[in-house]
Coordinates of C-alpha atoms in Angstrom, one line a residue:
M1 CA 0.0 0.0 0.0
T2 CA 1.1 3.5 -0.7
Y3 CA -0.2 6.6 1.1
E4 CA -1.2 9.8 -0.8
S5 CA -2.6 13.1 0.4
F6 CA -4.2 16.2 -1.1
H7 CA -6.0 19.3 0.0
V8 CA -9.6 20.4 -0.5
Q9 CA -10.7 24.0 -0.2
F10 CA -14.2 25.2 0.4
N11 CA -16.1 28.2 1.8
W12 CA -17.8 27.8 5.2
K13 CA -19.6 30.7 6.9
N14 CA -17.9 33.2 4.5
N15 CA -14.5 31.9 5.4
R16 CA -12.2 29.9 3.2
R17 CA -11.3 26.5 4.8
Q18 CA -8.8 23.9 3.8
I19 CA -8.7 20.3 4.8
Q20 CA -6.2 17.6 4.1
V21 CA -7.3 14.2 2.8
R22 CA -5.1 11.1 3.2
T23 CA -5.8 7.9 1.4
Q24 CA -4.3 4.4 1.2
K25 CA -3.8 3.3 -2.4
V26 CA -3.8 -0.4 -2.8
D27 CA -1.0 -1.6 -5.1
G28 CA -2.3 -3.7 -8.0
V29 CA -4.6 -3.6 -10.9
T30 CA -7.8 -2.5 -9.1
P31 CA -8.3 -1.5 -5.5
V32 CA -11.1 -3.2 -3.7
I33 CA -11.8 -0.4 -1.2
A34 CA -10.5 3.1 -0.5
T35 CA -10.8 5.1 2.7
Y36 CA -10.2 8.8 3.0
E37 CA -8.9 10.3 6.2
V38 CA -10.0 13.9 6.6
L39 CA -7.7 16.1 8.7
W40 CA -7.8 19.8 9.7
N41 CA -4.6 21.4 10.9
N42 CA -3.0 17.9 11.0
T43 CA -5.8 16.7 13.4
H44 CA -7.9 13.7 12.5
L45 CA -11.6 14.7 12.0
F46 CA -13.1 11.5 10.5
T47 CA -12.7 8.9 7.8
I48 CA -15.1 8.4 4.9
Y49 CA -15.4 5.7 2.3
P50 CA -17.5 5.1 -0.9
T51 CA -20.1 2.3 -1.0
F52 CA -23.4 1.5 -2.6
N53 CA -26.9 1.7 -1.1
T54 CA -29.7 -0.8 -1.7
L55 CA -30.7 1.0 -5.0
C56 CA -27.1 0.6 -6.2
H57 CA -26.4 4.3 -6.0
K58 CA -22.9 5.4 -4.9
V59 CA -23.0 6.9 -1.4
W60 CA -20.4 8.1 1.0
K61 CA -20.3 6.9 4.6
I62 CA -18.4 8.0 7.7
V63 CA -16.5 5.4 9.6
E64 CA -16.8 7.1 13.0
K65 CA -20.6 7.1 13.4
E66 CA -20.4 9.1 16.6
R67 CA -18.9 12.1 14.7
E68 CA -21.7 12.0 12.1
D69 CA -23.9 14.3 14.2
H70 CA -21.1 17.0 14.3
V71 CA -21.0 17.6 10.5
P72 CA -23.7 19.5 8.6
Y73 CA -26.3 17.4 6.8
G74 CA -25.1 16.6 3.3
F75 CA -21.5 17.5 4.0
I76 CA -20.1 13.9 3.7
A77 CA -21.9 13.4 0.3
V78 CA -20.5 16.7 -1.0
L79 CA -17.0 16.0 0.3
G80 CA -17.1 12.6 -1.3
T81 CA -18.1 14.1 -4.6
I82 CA -15.2 16.6 -4.3
I83 CA -12.8 13.8 -3.4
E84 CA -14.0 11.9 -6.5
D85 CA -13.6 14.9 -8.7
V86 CA -10.2 15.9 -7.4
Y87 CA -8.5 12.6 -6.6
V88 CA -10.2 9.7 -8.4
M89 CA -10.7 11.3 -11.7
N90 CA -7.1 12.6 -11.9

């Protein structure tokens, strides 16, 4: 496995914020699963991962369920889409 990281910027309450995302990239032809650790000022906030719901739509879930109530509704889905746009598509 190799570790990679990148930054994501967004506006929150009229202020520009930047978070760091770290991922483990599985060596080989196709990775089975990817997890994305989200950090702010080098402090772990939470980890998210892509999966599929019962209707076979891609959704993003948070590993630490106890932290789910501390993020705004829809933030994980939007962050997952941004990660996909920035990291996966490149």
